[in-house]
Short mmCIF file of C-alpha atoms in Angstrom, two decimals:
data_model
loop_
_atom_site.label_atom_id
_atom_site.label_comp_id
_atom_site.label_asym_id
_atom_site.label_seq_id
_atom_site.Cartn_x
_atom_site.Cartn_y
_atom_site.Cartn_z
CA MET A 23 21.18 -23.80 17.97
CA GLY A 24 18.64 -21.86 19.55
CA ALA A 25 15.96 -19.94 18.35
CA PHE A 26 17.58 -16.48 19.17
CA GLY A 27 20.84 -17.23 18.19
CA ARG A 28 23.43 -15.90 15.36
CA ASP A 29 22.07 -18.44 13.16
CA GLY A 30 18.27 -18.01 14.89
CA PHE A 31 15.30 -19.17 13.30
CA PHE A 32 14.28 -14.83 14.90
CA SER A 33 17.54 -13.55 14.34
CA ILE A 34 17.08 -15.16 10.67
CA CYS A 35 13.94 -13.26 9.94
CA PHE A 36 14.89 -10.45 11.88
CA MET A 37 17.73 -9.49 9.63
CA LEU A 38 15.13 -10.66 6.71
CA ILE A 39 12.33 -8.55 7.72
CA SER A 40 15.14 -5.15 8.53
CA ALA A 41 16.09 -5.66 5.18
CA ALA A 42 13.01 -4.67 3.39
CA ALA A 43 10.63 -3.31 6.42
CA GLY A 44 11.62 0.65 6.57
CA MET A 45 12.05 0.01 2.74
CA GLY A 46 8.11 -0.05 1.37
CA VAL A 47 6.82 0.63 3.79
CA LEU A 48 6.09 4.47 3.74
CA THR A 49 5.71 4.54 -0.14
CA VAL A 50 2.89 1.62 -0.38
CA PRO A 51 -0.37 4.33 0.92
CA TRP A 52 1.16 6.66 -2.67
CA VAL A 53 0.83 2.73 -4.39
CA PHE A 54 -3.05 2.56 -1.97
CA MET A 55 -3.88 6.12 -4.06
CA GLN A 56 -2.84 5.08 -7.43
CA THR A 57 -4.50 1.52 -7.42
CA GLY A 58 -7.29 1.95 -4.94
CA LEU A 59 -7.75 -0.58 -1.79
CA GLY A 60 -8.62 -4.08 -3.88
CA ILE A 61 -5.85 -3.59 -6.54
CA GLY A 62 -3.63 -2.21 -3.88
CA PHE A 63 -3.76 -5.76 -1.49
CA GLY A 64 -3.70 -7.74 -4.85
CA LEU A 65 -1.16 -6.39 -5.65
CA LEU A 66 0.66 -6.72 -2.05
CA ILE A 67 -0.83 -10.88 -1.48
CA TYR A 68 0.74 -11.63 -5.56
CA TRP A 69 3.95 -9.78 -5.26
CA GLY A 70 4.97 -11.83 -1.64
CA LEU A 71 4.19 -15.18 -2.53
CA LEU A 72 5.91 -14.49 -6.39
CA CYS A 73 9.00 -12.83 -4.46
CA SER A 74 9.16 -15.51 -1.24
CA SER A 75 9.47 -18.18 -3.98
CA THR A 76 12.44 -16.57 -5.16
CA ILE A 77 13.59 -16.04 -1.83
CA TYR A 78 13.47 -20.05 -0.93
CA TYR A 79 15.13 -20.58 -4.08
CA LEU A 80 18.00 -18.55 -3.49
CA ILE A 81 18.23 -19.41 0.00
CA ILE A 82 18.57 -23.82 -0.83
CA GLY A 83 20.21 -23.07 -3.80
CA GLY A 84 22.61 -21.34 -1.61
CA LEU A 85 23.23 -23.84 1.03
CA HIS A 86 23.32 -26.50 -1.87
CA TYR A 87 26.47 -25.51 -3.95
CA ASN A 88 27.54 -23.93 -0.73
CA VAL A 89 27.88 -20.19 -1.21
CA SER A 90 28.49 -17.40 0.29
CA ASN A 91 27.50 -14.75 -2.36
CA ILE A 92 24.81 -13.86 -5.33
CA THR A 93 27.14 -13.80 -7.59
CA GLU A 94 29.43 -17.18 -6.36
CA LEU A 95 25.72 -19.00 -6.10
CA VAL A 96 25.58 -17.98 -10.33
CA TYR A 97 29.29 -18.58 -11.18
CA TYR A 98 29.17 -22.40 -9.56
CA SER A 99 25.44 -23.59 -10.60
CA ILE A 100 26.54 -22.80 -14.32
CA LEU A 101 29.21 -24.70 -13.75
CA GLY A 102 27.24 -27.21 -11.99
CA GLU A 103 29.42 -28.33 -8.99
CA ILE A 104 29.12 -27.26 -5.58
CA LYS A 105 31.74 -25.27 -4.12
CA LEU A 106 34.73 -26.62 -1.55
CA ASP A 107 35.42 -24.87 1.34
CA GLU A 108 37.61 -21.60 2.21
CA ASN A 109 38.08 -21.50 -1.49
CA SER A 110 37.74 -18.65 -3.59
CA ILE A 111 36.27 -17.83 -7.43
CA GLU A 112 39.89 -17.42 -8.44
CA LEU A 113 41.68 -20.53 -7.34
CA GLU A 114 38.82 -22.80 -7.66
CA GLU A 115 40.00 -21.96 -11.51
CA SER A 116 42.62 -24.52 -11.87
CA PHE A 117 40.63 -27.24 -10.97
CA LYS A 118 37.94 -26.70 -13.72
CA LYS A 119 38.47 -28.64 -16.44
CA ASN A 120 35.79 -27.54 -18.87
CA GLN A 121 37.31 -24.62 -19.65
CA THR A 122 34.94 -22.97 -21.57
CA ARG A 123 31.93 -22.78 -18.90
CA LYS A 124 34.20 -21.61 -16.51
CA ARG A 125 34.83 -18.50 -18.55
CA ILE A 126 30.89 -17.89 -19.38
CA ALA A 127 30.50 -18.74 -15.52
CA LYS A 128 33.47 -15.51 -14.92
CA ASN A 129 32.39 -13.73 -17.63
CA ILE A 130 28.49 -13.16 -16.21
CA THR A 131 29.46 -13.83 -12.70
CA PHE A 132 31.42 -9.56 -13.54
CA ALA A 133 28.80 -8.73 -15.35
CA LEU A 134 26.51 -9.72 -12.36
CA ASN A 135 28.27 -7.86 -10.19
CA VAL A 136 28.46 -4.58 -12.34
CA LEU A 137 24.94 -4.52 -11.89
CA ILE A 138 24.92 -4.96 -7.90
CA LEU A 139 27.49 -1.81 -8.21
CA LEU A 140 24.72 -0.11 -10.37
CA ASP A 141 21.72 -1.50 -8.71
CA CYS A 142 23.42 -0.67 -5.08
CA LEU A 143 23.94 3.08 -6.17
CA PHE A 144 19.97 3.68 -7.07
CA PHE A 145 19.34 1.78 -3.87
CA ILE A 146 21.91 4.42 -0.95
CA PRO A 147 20.97 7.22 -2.59
CA CYS A 148 17.17 6.36 -1.77
CA LEU A 149 17.67 5.16 1.52
CA LEU A 150 19.71 8.59 1.88
CA ILE A 151 16.59 11.13 1.37
CA LEU A 152 14.43 8.94 3.14
CA LEU A 153 16.89 9.77 5.93
CA SER A 154 16.98 13.43 5.29
CA ASP A 155 13.35 14.33 5.21
CA PHE A 156 13.15 11.91 8.64
CA LEU A 157 16.04 14.65 10.02
CA ILE A 158 15.57 18.24 8.52
CA PRO A 159 11.48 18.27 10.66
CA VAL A 160 12.60 17.53 13.81
CA ASN A 161 15.96 19.75 13.49
CA GLN A 162 13.69 22.26 12.72
CA LEU A 163 11.48 22.07 15.61
CA VAL A 164 14.27 21.88 17.58
CA TYR A 165 15.60 24.97 15.81
CA ARG A 166 11.56 26.52 16.57
CA GLU A 167 11.41 26.04 19.73
CA LEU A 168 14.56 26.04 21.83
CA PRO A 169 14.32 29.95 21.94
CA LYS A 170 10.81 29.92 23.85
CA LEU A 171 12.01 26.79 26.07
CA TYR A 172 15.72 28.99 26.50
CA GLN A 173 13.00 32.41 27.28
CA ARG A 174 11.19 30.57 29.97
CA TYR A 175 13.37 28.95 31.67
CA SER A 176 15.25 32.30 32.54
CA ASN A 177 18.29 29.98 34.67
CA ILE A 178 19.70 28.37 31.82
CA LYS A 179 21.59 31.77 31.16
CA ASP A 180 23.16 31.78 34.59
CA SER A 181 24.50 28.30 33.53
CA GLN A 182 27.43 28.47 31.42
CA PHE A 183 27.54 25.30 30.77
CA LEU A 184 24.05 25.57 29.85
CA THR A 185 24.18 27.55 27.83
CA LEU A 186 27.06 26.85 25.95
CA MET A 187 25.33 22.95 25.58
CA TYR A 188 22.47 25.78 24.22
CA ASN A 189 23.81 27.74 21.16
CA THR A 190 25.35 24.09 20.34
CA ILE A 191 22.73 22.42 19.87
CA LEU A 192 20.61 25.41 18.31
CA HIS A 193 23.68 26.13 15.71
CA VAL A 194 23.76 21.70 15.11
CA SER A 195 19.56 21.66 14.19
CA LEU A 196 19.93 25.69 12.13
CA PHE A 197 23.21 22.96 10.34
CA PHE A 198 21.08 20.42 9.38
CA THR A 199 17.96 22.15 8.64
CA ASN A 200 19.80 21.26 4.71
CA ARG A 201 19.14 17.83 3.09
CA ASN A 202 23.21 18.30 1.80
CA TRP A 203 24.97 17.99 4.44
CA CYS A 204 22.36 15.72 6.42
CA ILE A 205 23.58 13.50 3.68
CA ILE A 206 26.82 14.06 4.34
CA LEU A 207 26.42 12.95 8.32
CA PHE A 208 24.68 9.49 7.93
CA CYS A 209 27.09 8.77 4.78
CA ILE A 210 29.70 9.52 7.29
CA VAL A 211 27.72 7.23 9.78
CA VAL A 212 27.28 4.54 7.57
CA PHE A 213 31.10 4.77 7.27
CA LEU A 214 32.54 4.27 10.64
CA ILE A 215 29.72 1.56 10.69
CA CYS A 216 30.75 -1.01 7.82
CA LEU A 217 34.29 0.05 8.01
CA PRO A 218 34.28 -3.49 9.96
CA ASN A 219 32.94 -5.00 7.13
CA ASN A 220 30.82 -8.06 9.27
CA PHE A 221 27.39 -8.66 9.18
CA SER A 222 27.31 -9.65 13.09
CA GLY A 223 26.85 -6.46 14.45
CA VAL A 224 24.47 -5.01 12.31
CA ARG A 225 22.94 -8.98 13.25
CA VAL A 226 21.72 -7.49 16.54
CA ALA A 227 20.68 -4.14 15.34
CA SER A 228 18.36 -5.38 12.32
CA VAL A 229 15.96 -6.58 16.09
CA LEU A 230 15.92 -2.35 16.79
CA SER A 231 15.09 -1.95 13.27
CA VAL A 232 11.89 -4.42 13.44
CA ILE A 233 11.11 -2.30 16.44
CA SER A 234 11.21 0.61 14.90
CA SER A 235 9.23 -0.37 12.04
CA LEU A 236 6.40 -1.44 14.15
CA SER A 237 6.20 1.25 16.26
CA THR A 238 5.94 3.23 13.06
CA THR A 239 2.93 1.08 11.72
CA THR A 240 1.44 0.95 15.61
CA ILE A 241 1.56 4.83 15.31
CA ILE A 242 0.40 5.32 11.01
CA VAL A 243 -2.84 3.14 12.42
CA TYR A 244 -3.41 4.89 15.27
CA CYS A 245 -3.08 8.11 13.34
CA ALA A 246 -5.84 6.38 10.99
CA ILE A 247 -8.89 5.54 13.69
CA ARG A 248 -8.10 8.39 16.03
CA PRO A 249 -11.67 10.77 16.56
CA ASN A 250 -9.73 13.78 14.96
CA HIS A 251 -9.08 13.38 11.03
CA PRO A 252 -7.49 15.30 9.51
CA LEU A 253 -10.27 17.67 7.58
CA GLU A 254 -10.85 18.66 3.57
CA CYS A 255 -8.18 20.05 1.58
CA SER A 256 -9.63 23.98 0.50
CA GLU A 257 -8.55 27.00 0.24
CA TYR A 258 -9.06 27.25 4.38
CA THR A 259 -6.65 24.47 5.28
CA GLY A 260 -3.46 26.04 7.12
CA SER A 261 -1.23 23.02 5.83
CA ASP A 262 -1.66 21.75 2.20
CA TYR A 263 -0.30 18.63 3.18
CA TYR A 264 -2.52 17.77 6.90
CA CYS A 265 -6.16 17.47 4.63
CA ARG A 266 -7.73 14.96 2.87
CA LYS A 267 -9.53 14.91 -0.71
CA GLY A 268 -11.01 12.54 -2.49
CA ASP A 269 -13.18 9.87 -1.52
CA ILE A 270 -11.71 6.10 -0.34
CA MET A 271 -11.53 3.97 -3.65
CA VAL A 272 -11.53 0.00 -3.96
CA ILE A 273 -10.46 0.03 -7.47
CA ASN A 274 -9.28 3.04 -8.90
CA GLN A 275 -11.24 3.71 -11.89
CA ASN A 276 -8.33 5.90 -13.60
CA SER A 277 -5.93 3.75 -12.87
CA LEU A 278 -8.02 0.69 -14.69
CA ASP A 279 -7.96 3.30 -17.72
CA LYS A 280 -3.97 3.37 -17.95
CA ILE A 281 -3.09 -0.50 -16.87
CA TRP A 282 0.29 1.16 -17.23
CA ARG A 283 0.24 2.58 -14.35
CA ILE A 284 -0.16 -0.26 -11.89
CA MET A 285 2.47 -2.54 -13.31
CA SER A 286 4.39 0.65 -12.96
CA VAL A 287 3.75 1.78 -9.03
CA SER A 288 4.16 -2.44 -8.72
CA ASN A 289 7.92 -1.99 -8.88
CA ILE A 290 7.48 0.00 -5.55
CA ILE A 291 5.31 -3.18 -4.07
CA LEU A 292 9.33 -5.47 -5.98
CA PHE A 293 11.66 -3.41 -4.41
CA SER A 294 9.43 -3.71 -1.21
CA HIS A 295 10.82 -6.98 -0.73
CA PHE A 296 13.73 -6.39 -1.99
CA CYS A 297 16.65 -8.48 0.52
CA HIS A 298 18.09 -10.88 -2.45
CA PHE A 299 21.00 -9.35 -1.45
CA ILE A 300 21.56 -10.10 1.78
CA VAL A 301 19.63 -13.16 2.08
CA ILE A 302 22.79 -16.30 0.87
CA PRO A 303 25.41 -14.34 3.41
CA THR A 304 22.83 -14.34 6.05
CA THR A 305 21.19 -18.21 5.84
CA GLN A 306 24.62 -19.65 4.14
CA ASN A 307 25.72 -21.24 7.74
CA ILE A 308 21.85 -22.68 8.65
CA ARG A 309 21.75 -26.30 8.59
CA MET A 310 18.52 -26.80 8.79
CA SER A 311 15.50 -28.62 6.60
CA LYS A 312 13.36 -27.57 4.32
CA LYS A 313 10.43 -27.12 5.94
CA LYS A 314 11.99 -24.93 8.64
CA ILE A 315 13.33 -22.41 5.52
CA LYS A 316 9.51 -22.56 3.52
CA LEU A 317 8.77 -21.76 7.63
CA ILE A 318 11.54 -18.48 7.84
CA VAL A 319 10.45 -16.93 3.86
CA PHE A 320 6.47 -17.57 5.11
CA ALA A 321 7.26 -15.67 8.54
CA PHE A 322 9.44 -13.09 6.38
CA SER A 323 6.50 -13.01 3.53
CA LEU A 324 3.45 -12.69 6.16
CA ALA A 325 5.73 -9.99 8.40
CA ILE A 326 6.46 -7.09 5.39
CA PHE A 327 2.83 -8.89 3.71
CA LEU A 328 1.11 -7.23 7.27
CA PHE A 329 3.65 -3.28 7.12
CA ASN A 330 2.86 -3.23 3.56
CA GLY A 331 -0.55 -4.06 4.27
CA ILE A 332 -1.32 -2.14 7.15
CA VAL A 333 0.54 0.76 6.49
CA GLY A 334 -0.93 1.33 3.17
CA ALA A 335 -4.54 1.33 4.27
CA SER A 336 -4.30 3.07 7.28
CA GLY A 337 -2.45 6.28 5.31
CA TYR A 338 -4.39 5.72 2.09
CA SER A 339 -7.51 5.96 4.19
CA THR A 340 -5.75 8.88 6.32
CA PHE A 341 -5.60 10.68 3.17
CA ARG A 342 -6.61 9.26 0.47
CA LEU A 343 -6.00 11.68 -2.84
CA ASN A 344 -3.71 13.86 -1.06
CA THR A 345 -1.63 10.93 -0.22
CA LEU A 346 2.54 11.92 -0.80
CA PRO A 347 5.58 9.26 -1.63
CA ASN A 348 6.40 9.80 1.40
CA ILE A 349 3.30 9.09 3.96
CA ILE A 350 5.57 11.09 7.14
CA ASN A 351 5.40 14.40 5.04
CA ASN A 352 1.41 14.12 5.27
CA TYR A 353 1.88 14.68 8.96
CA THR A 354 2.55 17.99 10.25
CA GLU A 355 5.97 18.71 12.07
CA ASP A 356 5.66 19.24 15.61
CA GLU A 357 3.24 16.03 16.28
CA PRO A 358 5.21 13.86 18.91
CA LEU A 359 4.06 10.51 18.19
CA ILE A 360 4.77 11.69 14.60
CA ILE A 361 8.46 12.88 16.13
CA LEU A 362 9.06 9.77 17.34
CA THR A 363 7.73 7.86 14.03
CA ARG A 364 10.46 9.66 12.10
CA LEU A 365 12.71 8.55 14.76
CA TYR A 366 12.07 5.32 15.02
CA LEU A 367 12.89 5.01 10.95
CA THR A 368 15.86 6.94 11.58
CA LEU A 369 17.09 4.33 13.21
CA SER A 370 15.33 1.06 11.17
CA LEU A 371 16.55 2.98 7.35
CA THR A 372 20.32 3.72 9.56
CA VAL A 373 20.56 -0.58 10.03
CA THR A 374 18.68 -0.73 6.05
CA LEU A 375 21.75 1.42 4.62
CA CYS A 376 24.35 -0.43 6.15
CA ILE A 377 23.81 -3.72 5.13
CA GLU A 378 23.38 -2.96 1.55
CA THR A 379 26.76 -0.79 1.35
CA ILE A 380 28.40 -4.45 2.31
CA PRO A 381 27.25 -6.24 -0.78
CA LEU A 382 28.03 -2.67 -3.04
CA VAL A 383 31.60 -2.70 -1.40
CA ASP A 384 32.00 -6.22 -2.35
CA SER A 385 30.62 -5.58 -5.68
CA PHE A 386 32.72 -2.59 -6.34
CA THR A 387 35.93 -4.01 -5.13
CA TYR A 388 35.24 -7.49 -7.09
CA THR A 389 34.69 -5.40 -10.75
CA ILE A 390 38.53 -3.30 -9.87
CA LYS A 391 40.25 -6.28 -8.89
CA ALA A 392 38.84 -7.74 -12.31
CA ILE A 393 39.60 -4.88 -14.29
CA LEU A 394 42.67 -4.71 -13.41
CA SER A 395 43.84 -8.62 -13.56
CA SER A 396 42.43 -8.20 -17.19
CA THR A 397 44.40 -5.56 -18.31
CA ARG A 398 47.41 -7.70 -16.37
CA GLN A 399 46.86 -10.61 -18.26
CA CYS A 400 46.70 -7.97 -21.78
CA PHE A 401 50.00 -6.43 -20.72
CA ARG A 402 51.76 -9.85 -19.98
CA LYS A 403 50.73 -11.23 -23.07
CA SER A 404 51.43 -8.52 -24.74
CA ILE A 405 55.00 -8.71 -23.17
CA LYS A 406 55.47 -12.30 -24.05
CA THR A 407 54.87 -11.78 -27.05
CA GLU A 408 57.89 -8.86 -27.88
CA GLU A 409 60.22 -11.76 -26.00
CA ILE A 410 59.23 -14.00 -28.48
CA ASN A 411 60.02 -12.10 -31.75
CA PRO A 412 62.32 -9.79 -30.55
CA CYS A 413 63.71 -9.43 -33.92
CA LYS A 414 63.86 -10.89 -37.64
CA CYS A 415 66.99 -13.59 -36.81
CA PRO A 416 68.60 -15.73 -39.47
CA GLU A 417 66.99 -18.88 -39.07
CA SER A 418 69.90 -21.59 -38.38
CA THR A 419 72.39 -19.66 -36.38
CA ASP A 420 74.76 -21.52 -33.78
CA TYR A 421 74.86 -19.09 -30.86
CA THR A 422 77.34 -21.89 -28.13
CA THR A 423 80.13 -19.99 -27.47
CA ALA A 424 83.65 -21.71 -26.26
CA GLU A 425 83.16 -20.26 -23.30
CA ASP A 426 79.71 -22.11 -22.93
CA ASP A 427 81.18 -24.98 -23.62
CA SER A 428 84.53 -24.16 -20.31
CA VAL A 429 80.95 -23.24 -18.16
CA SER A 430 79.38 -26.99 -19.36
CA ASN A 431 82.31 -28.62 -18.49
CA ASN A 432 83.09 -26.98 -15.48
CA TYR A 433 79.09 -27.52 -14.76
CA SER A 434 79.73 -31.52 -15.31
CA SER A 435 83.02 -31.80 -13.36
CA THR A 436 81.14 -30.20 -10.33
CA LEU A 437 78.17 -32.58 -10.40
CA ALA A 438 80.13 -36.20 -11.16
CA SER A 439 82.86 -34.81 -7.31
CA THR A 440 79.30 -34.21 -6.07
CA ALA A 441 77.79 -37.46 -7.25
CA ASN A 442 80.78 -39.46 -4.84
CA SER A 443 80.29 -37.28 -1.73
CA THR A 444 76.79 -37.55 -2.19
CA PRO A 445 75.81 -39.74 1.39
CA TYR A 446 78.21 -37.26 3.90
CA ILE A 447 75.81 -34.53 2.82
CA GLY A 448 72.28 -36.81 2.61
CA ILE A 449 73.67 -37.86 6.33
CA HIS A 450 74.83 -33.92 7.43
CA CYS A 451 71.39 -33.41 6.07
CA GLU A 452 69.68 -35.62 7.87
CA LYS A 453 71.20 -33.97 11.15
CA LYS A 454 71.08 -30.35 10.33
CA THR A 455 67.13 -31.22 9.69
CA GLU A 456 65.54 -32.56 13.07
CA ARG A 457 68.52 -30.63 15.19
CA ASN A 458 66.82 -27.22 13.27
CA ILE A 459 63.20 -28.26 12.00
CA GLU A 460 61.44 -26.25 15.32
CA GLN A 461 63.63 -22.98 14.28
CA GLU A 462 62.85 -23.62 10.21
CA ARG A 463 59.38 -23.75 11.32
CA GLU A 464 58.99 -20.63 13.56
CA GLU A 465 60.89 -18.90 10.72
CA GLU A 466 58.09 -19.91 8.06
CA GLU A 467 55.11 -18.85 10.48
CA SER A 468 56.68 -15.43 11.04
CA ALA A 469 57.20 -14.32 7.54
CA LYS A 470 53.33 -15.70 6.65
CA LYS A 471 51.88 -13.60 9.78
CA LYS A 472 53.94 -10.70 7.92
CA VAL A 473 52.85 -11.40 4.81
CA ARG A 474 49.58 -11.28 6.59
CA SER A 475 49.51 -8.66 8.31
CA SER A 476 51.01 -6.44 5.02
CA CYS A 477 47.74 -7.56 3.29
CA VAL A 478 44.88 -7.63 5.42
CA SER A 479 46.39 -3.22 6.03
CA LYS A 480 46.48 -3.13 2.18
CA GLU A 481 42.93 -5.04 1.98
CA LYS A 482 41.26 -2.16 4.61
CA LEU A 483 43.12 0.33 3.18
CA GLN A 484 41.00 -0.22 -0.81
CA LYS A 485 38.64 -0.56 1.71
CA ILE A 486 38.73 2.42 3.53
CA ILE A 487 39.15 3.78 -0.41
CA ASN A 488 35.90 2.01 -2.18
CA PHE A 489 33.08 3.56 1.31
CA ILE A 490 35.10 7.13 0.40
CA VAL A 491 34.35 6.86 -3.36
CA LEU A 492 31.13 4.78 -3.33
CA LEU A 493 29.56 6.93 -0.69
CA SER A 494 30.67 9.95 -1.73
CA PHE A 495 29.04 8.72 -5.32
CA SER A 496 25.84 8.20 -3.52
CA GLY A 497 25.35 11.68 -1.24
CA VAL A 498 25.77 13.01 -4.61
CA MET A 499 23.19 10.99 -6.35
CA ALA A 500 21.01 11.70 -3.56
CA THR A 501 21.05 15.48 -3.86
CA SER A 502 20.56 15.44 -7.49
CA PHE A 503 17.01 13.04 -6.90
CA GLY A 504 14.26 14.95 -4.96
CA SER A 505 11.21 12.20 -5.95
CA VAL A 506 12.24 8.73 -3.89
CA ALA A 507 9.17 6.78 -5.66
CA LYS A 508 10.02 8.45 -8.60
CA LEU A 509 13.52 6.60 -8.19
CA ILE A 510 11.92 3.30 -6.31
CA GLN A 511 10.19 2.78 -9.68
CA VAL A 512 13.06 3.14 -12.31
CA THR A 513 15.31 0.63 -10.05
CA GLY A 514 12.34 -1.61 -9.29
CA GLY A 515 12.38 -2.45 -13.11
CA THR A 516 15.30 -1.95 -14.32
CA LEU A 517 18.24 -3.36 -12.36
CA ASP A 518 16.23 -5.10 -8.90
CA GLY A 519 14.05 -7.22 -11.61
CA VAL A 520 17.84 -9.44 -12.95
CA PHE A 521 18.28 -9.87 -8.93
CA ILE A 522 14.49 -10.54 -8.03
CA PHE A 523 13.67 -12.97 -11.32
CA LEU A 524 16.42 -14.10 -13.55
CA VAL A 525 19.07 -15.03 -10.84
CA PRO A 526 16.73 -17.39 -8.91
CA GLY A 527 14.81 -18.37 -12.57
CA TRP A 528 18.63 -19.43 -13.83
CA VAL A 529 18.88 -21.45 -9.76
CA TYR A 530 15.59 -23.28 -10.31
CA TYR A 531 16.58 -23.99 -13.82
CA SER A 532 19.79 -25.03 -13.78
CA THR A 533 20.02 -27.20 -10.21
CA TYR A 534 15.84 -28.78 -9.49
CA PHE A 535 13.98 -28.26 -13.13
CA ARG A 536 14.94 -31.79 -13.55
CA PHE A 537 13.93 -32.94 -10.77
CA SER A 538 10.31 -31.13 -10.53
CA ASN A 539 6.94 -31.54 -11.66
CA LYS A 540 8.57 -30.00 -15.63
CA PHE A 541 4.41 -28.00 -16.09
CA PHE A 542 4.92 -26.27 -12.44
CA GLY A 543 8.80 -25.59 -13.45
CA THR A 544 8.05 -24.22 -16.91
CA LEU A 545 5.09 -21.78 -15.47
CA LEU A 546 6.62 -20.85 -13.08
CA LEU A 547 9.78 -19.89 -15.18
CA ALA A 548 7.26 -17.91 -17.83
CA ILE A 549 5.72 -16.29 -14.37
CA TYR A 550 9.71 -14.86 -13.62
CA ALA A 551 10.22 -13.99 -17.34
CA ILE A 552 6.97 -11.83 -17.99
CA HIS A 553 7.23 -10.13 -14.93
CA PHE A 554 11.76 -9.50 -15.72
CA ILE A 555 9.91 -7.86 -19.10
CA VAL A 556 7.23 -5.67 -17.85
CA SER A 557 8.93 -3.96 -15.09
CA ALA A 558 11.56 -3.83 -17.37
CA VAL A 559 9.85 -1.75 -19.10
CA SER A 560 7.89 -0.19 -17.13
CA GLY A 561 10.32 1.04 -15.17
CA ILE A 562 13.00 1.82 -18.16
CA THR A 563 9.49 4.18 -19.61
CA GLU A 564 9.41 6.01 -15.72
CA LEU A 565 12.60 7.40 -16.72
CA PHE A 566 12.35 9.36 -19.05
CA ARG A 567 9.33 10.16 -17.66
CA MET A 568 10.97 11.48 -14.88
CA GLU A 569 11.00 15.38 -13.71
#
C-alpha cells in the first residue's frame, strides 16, 4: 500500500486534517482574545491530547468490529460481536441470540442517528455562514472595481462579446452580494458534489483543502509580521475592524475572573477537532499496526495544533482586543492577499461541507427507515390482532362440510395416483433440468438485475429527496443565525460532546478497559465524563445567552 494510495498514510491524514482544519482555524484568534496567549495554547495542547485519544479508540474500535460508521460501532460494541462482511444491522438481527441486548442496541443506534442528524444540522449552517462571509466581500469588490476597469479600457465597449461578459459578471457579482443567495448557491454546489454519496472524490479534494489551509495560515502569519501593522482603534480610524485595541495578554484576567467563559470557548476548540463522523469511513479499509495508527492520529493532531496555534496567535497579536469571531472579517476587503485567502478558504470549506453532508444524509435516511419500519410493525400487529379475534364465535363449532370432504377425498386420490407415477416424473424432471439449467439461471439473473435496477433508482430518488430536504433546512438555519462563534459554542458542547467523549468512552470501556491498566482506564473515563458534562452545560448556557 503506497503512502499516497487510497488508504495510504498521507491520504488518510489529508482526509482527517481537511475535516477539521478549515473550520476551527478562523475562530481560534477570538478564543485567544478571550483567554490570553498562555491559556489559549494550554487549551489547544490539552484538547489536542484529549481528542486524539478519542479518535484513536474510534479507529481501532472500528477496525476491531469491522464496521463502516460510528452507529454500527456502537451497535456491535453493545452486542460484543464482530460484524460479518456485507451484513447490515437489519440482516444481523436474525443471527443474534441475546434478544434483550439486541433490542437495547437497536434503540441506542436509533437515538444516535437522531443526534447525528441534529448535530450535522447545526454544523452545516456554520459552514454556510462562513462560506457566504468569504464570498460576499469578493463580489462587492468585483462590483465596485469592474466599472472602473470598464471605463479605463475603452476597447471593451467596441466588442459585443466583452460587453456581454462585463454585464454578466457585473449582475452576477451584484446578485451574490446577498447572503441568502450565497447560501442557496453553496447548497446547490454541495448537492451536486455529494449526490454520488462516495468519499473517493472528496478524498482527492481533501488534498486541495489542506493546501488551502496551509496557504491561509501563511498569509495570516505574514500579515502579522509585516511592518505596516493596523493602527490603534480611535475615532480617526478609517475602519472599525482593521485596527487593534489594547495590549497582548498572556493571561486574560477577565477570563480568570469568569472561569465559565474559558469553559465555554473551549467548546470551539473541541469543535475544531471535529472529524469523528468520518474517521471510521475514512480508515475502515486500512490494515496497519496500532503503531502506525498512532502515527496517523499524532500527525493529524499535530497538524491541527499547528494550524490553530499559529493562526490563533498571529490573528490575536495583530488585532488584540478588537479580534472578531471570524478573523478574516478584520482585514480590509480590497487587500490582494486577503482576497486570495477568501478564495482558498472557500475551496477548503466547500470540501469540509461535502464531507459532513454525507453522514447527515445517511443518518436521516436511517432514521426515516427506522420510523417507517416501526410504524409498519405496529400496523401489522394490529391487523393480526383483528384477524385472530374478528368476532365472538361459539367455542365448539364444526365448520366441516360435505364439499370439504369431497375435496379432501379427491386430493387423497390424486396423491395416490401421483405416487404410482413418481419414477417416470423423476426421470423427466432430471432430463428437463439438465437441458434447461443454464436458461433458468439466466432468467434468475435477469430478474435479479431488474430488481436491483429498480431498487437503485428508488434509493437514488430517496437520496435526492433527502438532500433537498436537509440542505433546505440547513439553509434556513444559516439565514437565521448571524454569529458563527455563538453557534459553534452551542453545538460544540451539547451535541458534539456525545461523539467526542461518550461514544469513544463507551468503546474503550466495552472493548479495551478489561485489558488495560485499571487506574489509567478509570482516570480516562472520568476525564471524558467530566468534560462532557462541563461542555454540555456551558453550551446550553450559551444557547440561552444568544442574542
